[in-house]
Amino acid sequence: MDEEILSGLRVLDFTRVLAGPYATRILADFGAEVIKIQSKKTARGAESNTSGYFTTFNRNKRSITLDMSYPEAREIALKLTAISDVVIENFSPRVMSNWGLDYQKLKEARPDLIMVSMSGMGQIGPWRDFVALGPTIQALSGLTYLTSFDQDSPMGLGFSYADTVVGLYAVVAVLAALEYRDRKGMGLYIDLSEYEAVCTLMGPTFLDILVNRNDVMPQGNQSDYMPAAPYGCYRCLGTDRWCVVAVFNEMEWQALCRVMGNPGWSQEQRFSTLSKRKKHAEQLDELLGQWTGKRSAEELVGLLQDAGVPAGVVQSAGDLAGDPHLKARDYFVQIEHPVLGKTISDASPIKFSEMRRADWKAAPLLGEDNQYVYRELLGLKEGELSSYLEKGIVG
Amino acid sequence: MNVTSEGDSLLGEIRVLDLADEKASFCSKLLADMGACVIKVEKPGGDESRAIGPFLRNSPHPDRSLFFYYNNTNKLGITLNLENSDGREVFCRLVRGTDIVIETFPPGYLKGLGLGFEALSELNPRLILVSVTGFGQSGPRTNQKSCDLVASAMGGQMYVSGSPSTPPLKPFGEQSYYSASLFAAVGMLLALRKRNQSGKGEHIDISLQEAATSTLEHVMIRYFYDHIIPERQGSLSWNNGFCIVPCKDGFILVTLFHQWETLVEWMDGEGMADDLIDERWSDEKYRLQHRDHIIEVLKRWTKTHTTGELFDSGQLMGFPWAPIHSPKEVSESPQLEARDFFKAVDHPENNISLKYPGVPYRFKSSLLKQVRRAPLIGEDNVEVFQGQLGLTREEIQRLSSSGAI
């Protein structure tokens, strides 16, 4: 393991469910020693060690049990902090300080500590204590409102996007803080807000509102600002089969017309320039949809891409699992799990020229690394550990 | 927020050449906002992403694209023609003094110009090259064309967004570009650490399709573990946890089963719980089977309230509810205001100061400084070519007339 990029970096991981675990999974994938703090009480639902959710987001990590409701557990947490480079938590703002484990206190144990608190709203502000999961954040940031066909039926994304992106931001922050620590010898505390993280991904939307006083409305798959037409999602042959087509310039438009066999309508004046096509987008979509509806999505996308037109199949989970391109790029990785057997998960879209996945380890069982962490790393005596176990502190 | 004094900044010693178009200009913005020195290299006349709206005062112009403004804060801007041999020579000189190059050209394009990773590595063995493309540098679809719409479709986001009665729906904005940029930024920072050990650079390959697929949360997990192909179900979340219901003045995202007893008590207190107080509803399985009835009763109740009332009271009781805010409401959020999220950025040439979204992290305050707006086309040519590369005025003149810059 010693040749990996983050070898030697130890991360104490208090996080649960998705946003935090996604961040620490990236650190673990690249060689950091991530010690996840669990307990019998918390290892339920998405945090149950043999659930698909847990297995997917906690591979390559270690698990110890430590019941934080005991004062002794907090002492142990301080000792663990002393031998860690990074502490990450995604509780509501008061939890860590109620345990006496805020940054000031942890810094006494480890002066150059890097700590990331990732909460829904951030550590300060009138909403700091608000309860938020991924969909809550997507609703508050405008993403749900704008990911809809019209303002009277808001829909939003069919998955918790916010958690993944804030996880990525947390890793950017940790790695930047490591650069800083390398140069300055100092640690840093990072207050990361999931709400703000999603707000940064709204692009120029807020500028448009604050500067131009424009009203930004939901537009479905369309965009007034995208210099493209046709630009949308079209029904294909079969049950719930669809493709997307995006035509940005004249060359792509000519290519599309060719693939369609230059039907009469495609040569009409109303579609002769990009701005005219945008103006008559509805009619254009209708006509294009009549053509796509008679063919399979795969066949169409093949024809269009061969002709140089940006197009894609709207892929389902089944399509993705069998996608030959993802397969050729080893996008999915197979790991043997001691209880679940063969497991499959998404590897990492960050592809280095050499990436060794042979050593990847399945997500840990509950408390799997108690012996290693408490005895070997902390140097507790056999008797001490068994007494903690008996009292349920390590439990 | 940018840090101009290199002494006390997160990434102050890192130098980046940004050749990226709209697919990844956000990536080097992330680094620039943390203090890295980023030079945006545009072709003469400016990058094509300057054509993407909206525009300042709704008037289209390459120096007024708000899309370009947002994604290029804190960068220097130069123009350089890589298809011109003099331009390539200048580029090679810049590469010698840089840590990272980020590019979004079709795979093989830079190699065709003699500027592939091997060639650049010979000039600067410590160079990290990051390529962000539609489908990545390898595999059967490597040469196919992409954009956010194609990446979102091929990446699986659209299939599960929207309702059964609508077409699949693309997440708003350019989310595949932003998530790919975040993955690329993580990759760059990892490569910097790797370089500390090996002394050598690295070529990082990011695919927009894979970036999109990597955000799917439950979708592939349910496929691999439960053999389910998740489908579109409107605003109802995959685990039946959340749905969106109407209020007097808009819509709110509510939970269906969270803290069930408290919820029913709350509704009952207002005489709106209907039959949900009956014993049979205390059974979780029964609730799940009769989910649609619960939604109906909830809707009747929520319609008697404003989103604000339900948001405030619900949050006090620990419900993770939230109004479906329009971007205008987001821009007026008291939470964002209290955290100083929107920052004023000066645009001296237009004589205005514009409010930009900031960064989502707070480091200690001395690391945060004034933001500089995106560069105008070729704004920093003189500073970079003369100041950093040491070219003479005459040389710059010659390069300019040969079309290199």
mmCIF file with all atom_site columns, C-alpha atoms in Angstrom, chain B residues 26-109:
data_model
loop_
_atom_site.group_PDB
_atom_site.id
_atom_site.type_symbol
_atom_site.label_atom_id
_atom_site.label_alt_id
_atom_site.label_comp_id
_atom_site.label_asym_id
_atom_site.label_entity_id
_atom_site.label_seq_id
_atom_site.pdbx_PDB_ins_code
_atom_site.Cartn_x
_atom_site.Cartn_y
_atom_site.Cartn_z
_atom_site.occupancy
_atom_site.B_iso_or_equiv
_atom_site.pdbx_formal_charge
_atom_site.auth_seq_id
_atom_site.auth_comp_id
_atom_site.auth_asym_id
_atom_site.auth_atom_id
_atom_site.pdbx_PDB_model_num
ATOM 1  C CA . PHE B 1 26  ? -14.977 25.929 -13.509 1.00 0.00 ? 26  PHE B CA 1
ATOM 2  C CA . CYS B 1 27  ? -12.119 23.604 -12.533 1.00 0.00 ? 27  CYS B CA 1
ATOM 3  C CA . SER B 1 28  ? -9.354  26.184 -12.605 1.00 0.00 ? 28  SER B CA 1
ATOM 4  C CA . LYS B 1 29  ? -11.758 28.722 -11.093 1.00 0.00 ? 29  LYS B CA 1
ATOM 5  C CA . LEU B 1 30  ? -11.889 26.469 -8.042  1.00 0.00 ? 30  LEU B CA 1
ATOM 6  C CA . LEU B 1 31  ? -8.094  26.608 -7.789  1.00 0.00 ? 31  LEU B CA 1
ATOM 7  C CA . ALA B 1 32  ? -7.888  30.320 -8.639  1.00 0.00 ? 32  ALA B CA 1
ATOM 8  C CA . ASP B 1 33  ? -10.430 31.121 -5.933  1.00 0.00 ? 33  ASP B CA 1
ATOM 9  C CA . MET B 1 34  ? -8.070  29.378 -3.487  1.00 0.00 ? 34  MET B CA 1
ATOM 10 C CA . GLY B 1 35  ? -5.130  31.472 -4.594  1.00 0.00 ? 35  GLY B CA 1
ATOM 11 C CA . ALA B 1 36  ? -3.485  29.510 -7.415  1.00 0.00 ? 36  ALA B CA 1
ATOM 12 C CA . CYS B 1 37  ? -2.083  31.598 -10.266 1.00 0.00 ? 37  CYS B CA 1
ATOM 13 C CA . VAL B 1 38  ? -4.236  30.637 -13.250 1.00 0.00 ? 38  VAL B CA 1
ATOM 14 C CA . ILE B 1 39  ? -3.633  31.927 -16.758 1.00 0.00 ? 39  ILE B CA 1
ATOM 15 C CA . LYS B 1 40  ? -6.556  31.438 -19.106 1.00 0.00 ? 40  LYS B CA 1
ATOM 16 C CA . VAL B 1 41  ? -5.213  30.781 -22.582 1.00 0.00 ? 41  VAL B CA 1
ATOM 17 C CA . GLU B 1 42  ? -7.770  31.686 -25.229 1.00 0.00 ? 42  GLU B CA 1
ATOM 18 C CA . LYS B 1 43  ? -7.551  31.560 -28.977 1.00 0.00 ? 43  LYS B CA 1
ATOM 19 C CA . PRO B 1 44  ? -7.290  34.982 -30.625 1.00 0.00 ? 44  PRO B CA 1
ATOM 20 C CA . GLY B 1 45  ? -10.772 36.507 -30.542 1.00 0.00 ? 45  GLY B CA 1
ATOM 21 C CA . GLY B 1 46  ? -11.604 34.700 -27.317 1.00 0.00 ? 46  GLY B CA 1
ATOM 22 C CA . ASP B 1 47  ? -12.914 31.350 -26.128 1.00 0.00 ? 47  ASP B CA 1
ATOM 23 C CA . GLU B 1 48  ? -16.174 30.066 -27.586 1.00 0.00 ? 48  GLU B CA 1
ATOM 24 C CA . SER B 1 49  ? -17.731 29.874 -24.138 1.00 0.00 ? 49  SER B CA 1
ATOM 25 C CA . ARG B 1 50  ? -17.935 33.672 -24.288 1.00 0.00 ? 50  ARG B CA 1
ATOM 26 C CA . ALA B 1 51  ? -20.906 33.108 -26.618 1.00 0.00 ? 51  ALA B CA 1
ATOM 27 C CA . ILE B 1 52  ? -22.927 31.413 -23.873 1.00 0.00 ? 52  ILE B CA 1
ATOM 28 C CA . GLY B 1 53  ? -25.515 33.617 -22.195 1.00 0.00 ? 53  GLY B CA 1
ATOM 29 C CA . PRO B 1 54  ? -26.914 35.224 -20.201 1.00 0.00 ? 54  PRO B CA 1
ATOM 30 C CA . PHE B 1 55  ? -25.178 38.507 -20.960 1.00 0.00 ? 55  PHE B CA 1
ATOM 31 C CA . LEU B 1 56  ? -24.623 41.646 -18.965 1.00 0.00 ? 56  LEU B CA 1
ATOM 32 C CA . ARG B 1 57  ? -27.604 43.977 -19.567 1.00 0.00 ? 57  ARG B CA 1
ATOM 33 C CA . ASN B 1 58  ? -28.980 41.285 -21.900 1.00 0.00 ? 58  ASN B CA 1
ATOM 34 C CA . SER B 1 59  ? -26.682 42.489 -24.648 1.00 0.00 ? 59  SER B CA 1
ATOM 35 C CA . PRO B 1 60  ? -24.632 39.694 -26.234 1.00 0.00 ? 60  PRO B CA 1
ATOM 36 C CA . HIS B 1 61  ? -20.916 40.403 -26.525 1.00 0.00 ? 61  HIS B CA 1
ATOM 37 C CA . PRO B 1 62  ? -17.836 38.215 -25.874 1.00 0.00 ? 62  PRO B CA 1
ATOM 38 C CA . ASP B 1 63  ? -16.766 40.465 -22.996 1.00 0.00 ? 63  ASP B CA 1
ATOM 39 C CA . ARG B 1 64  ? -20.217 40.457 -21.411 1.00 0.00 ? 64  ARG B CA 1
ATOM 40 C CA . SER B 1 65  ? -21.058 36.756 -21.017 1.00 0.00 ? 65  SER B CA 1
ATOM 41 C CA . LEU B 1 66  ? -22.154 36.171 -17.423 1.00 0.00 ? 66  LEU B CA 1
ATOM 42 C CA . PHE B 1 67  ? -21.450 32.477 -17.989 1.00 0.00 ? 67  PHE B CA 1
ATOM 43 C CA . PHE B 1 68  ? -17.844 33.321 -18.812 1.00 0.00 ? 68  PHE B CA 1
ATOM 44 C CA . TYR B 1 69  ? -17.675 35.862 -15.959 1.00 0.00 ? 69  TYR B CA 1
ATOM 45 C CA . TYR B 1 70  ? -18.789 33.324 -13.397 1.00 0.00 ? 70  TYR B CA 1
ATOM 46 C CA . ASN B 1 71  ? -16.475 30.510 -14.475 1.00 0.00 ? 71  ASN B CA 1
ATOM 47 C CA . ASN B 1 72  ? -13.328 32.567 -14.851 1.00 0.00 ? 72  ASN B CA 1
ATOM 48 C CA . THR B 1 73  ? -12.971 34.732 -11.761 1.00 0.00 ? 73  THR B CA 1
ATOM 49 C CA . ASN B 1 74  ? -9.476  35.346 -10.421 1.00 0.00 ? 74  ASN B CA 1
ATOM 50 C CA . LYS B 1 75  ? -7.734  34.271 -13.635 1.00 0.00 ? 75  LYS B CA 1
ATOM 51 C CA . LEU B 1 76  ? -5.330  36.180 -15.848 1.00 0.00 ? 76  LEU B CA 1
ATOM 52 C CA . GLY B 1 77  ? -6.263  36.120 -19.525 1.00 0.00 ? 77  GLY B CA 1
ATOM 53 C CA . ILE B 1 78  ? -4.007  35.835 -22.574 1.00 0.00 ? 78  ILE B CA 1
ATOM 54 C CA . THR B 1 79  ? -4.649  35.007 -26.221 1.00 0.00 ? 79  THR B CA 1
ATOM 55 C CA . LEU B 1 80  ? -2.484  32.487 -28.009 1.00 0.00 ? 80  LEU B CA 1
ATOM 56 C CA . ASN B 1 81  ? -2.957  30.614 -31.271 1.00 0.00 ? 81  ASN B CA 1
ATOM 57 C CA . LEU B 1 82  ? -1.808  27.027 -30.773 1.00 0.00 ? 82  LEU B CA 1
ATOM 58 C CA . GLU B 1 83  ? -2.288  26.287 -34.467 1.00 0.00 ? 83  GLU B CA 1
ATOM 59 C CA . ASN B 1 84  ? 0.458   28.762 -35.274 1.00 0.00 ? 84  ASN B CA 1
ATOM 60 C CA . SER B 1 85  ? 4.070   27.631 -34.809 1.00 0.00 ? 85  SER B CA 1
ATOM 61 C CA . ASP B 1 86  ? 5.136   30.861 -33.091 1.00 0.00 ? 86  ASP B CA 1
ATOM 62 C CA . GLY B 1 87  ? 2.132   30.487 -30.799 1.00 0.00 ? 87  GLY B CA 1
ATOM 63 C CA . ARG B 1 88  ? 3.153   26.952 -29.941 1.00 0.00 ? 88  ARG B CA 1
ATOM 64 C CA . GLU B 1 89  ? 6.651   28.104 -29.127 1.00 0.00 ? 89  GLU B CA 1
ATOM 65 C CA . VAL B 1 90  ? 5.340   30.703 -26.700 1.00 0.00 ? 90  VAL B CA 1
ATOM 66 C CA . PHE B 1 91  ? 3.064   28.063 -25.204 1.00 0.00 ? 91  PHE B CA 1
ATOM 67 C CA . CYS B 1 92  ? 6.028   25.720 -24.682 1.00 0.00 ? 92  CYS B CA 1
ATOM 68 C CA . ARG B 1 93  ? 7.855   28.470 -22.851 1.00 0.00 ? 93  ARG B CA 1
ATOM 69 C CA . LEU B 1 94  ? 4.858   28.934 -20.591 1.00 0.00 ? 94  LEU B CA 1
ATOM 70 C CA . VAL B 1 95  ? 4.671   25.166 -19.998 1.00 0.00 ? 95  VAL B CA 1
ATOM 71 C CA . ARG B 1 96  ? 8.231   25.114 -18.657 1.00 0.00 ? 96  ARG B CA 1
ATOM 72 C CA . GLY B 1 97  ? 7.210   27.343 -15.763 1.00 0.00 ? 97  GLY B CA 1
ATOM 73 C CA . THR B 1 98  ? 3.857   25.820 -14.941 1.00 0.00 ? 98  THR B CA 1
ATOM 74 C CA . ASP B 1 99  ? 2.581   23.035 -12.698 1.00 0.00 ? 99  ASP B CA 1
ATOM 75 C CA . ILE B 1 100 ? -0.715  22.150 -14.328 1.00 0.00 ? 100 ILE B CA 1
ATOM 76 C CA . VAL B 1 101 ? -2.261  22.375 -17.787 1.00 0.00 ? 101 VAL B CA 1
ATOM 77 C CA . ILE B 1 102 ? -5.975  21.755 -18.136 1.00 0.00 ? 102 ILE B CA 1
ATOM 78 C CA . GLU B 1 103 ? -7.554  21.165 -21.540 1.00 0.00 ? 103 GLU B CA 1
ATOM 79 C CA . THR B 1 104 ? -10.845 20.067 -23.107 1.00 0.00 ? 104 THR B CA 1
ATOM 80 C CA . PHE B 1 105 ? -9.893  19.499 -26.762 1.00 0.00 ? 105 PHE B CA 1
ATOM 81 C CA . PRO B 1 106 ? -11.034 16.359 -28.598 1.00 0.00 ? 106 PRO B CA 1
ATOM 82 C CA . PRO B 1 107 ? -8.705  13.450 -27.693 1.00 0.00 ? 107 PRO B CA 1
ATOM 83 C CA . GLY B 1 108 ? -5.594  13.534 -29.859 1.00 0.00 ? 108 GLY B CA 1
ATOM 84 C CA . TYR B 1 109 ? -5.887  17.201 -30.833 1.00 0.00 ? 109 TYR B CA 1
#
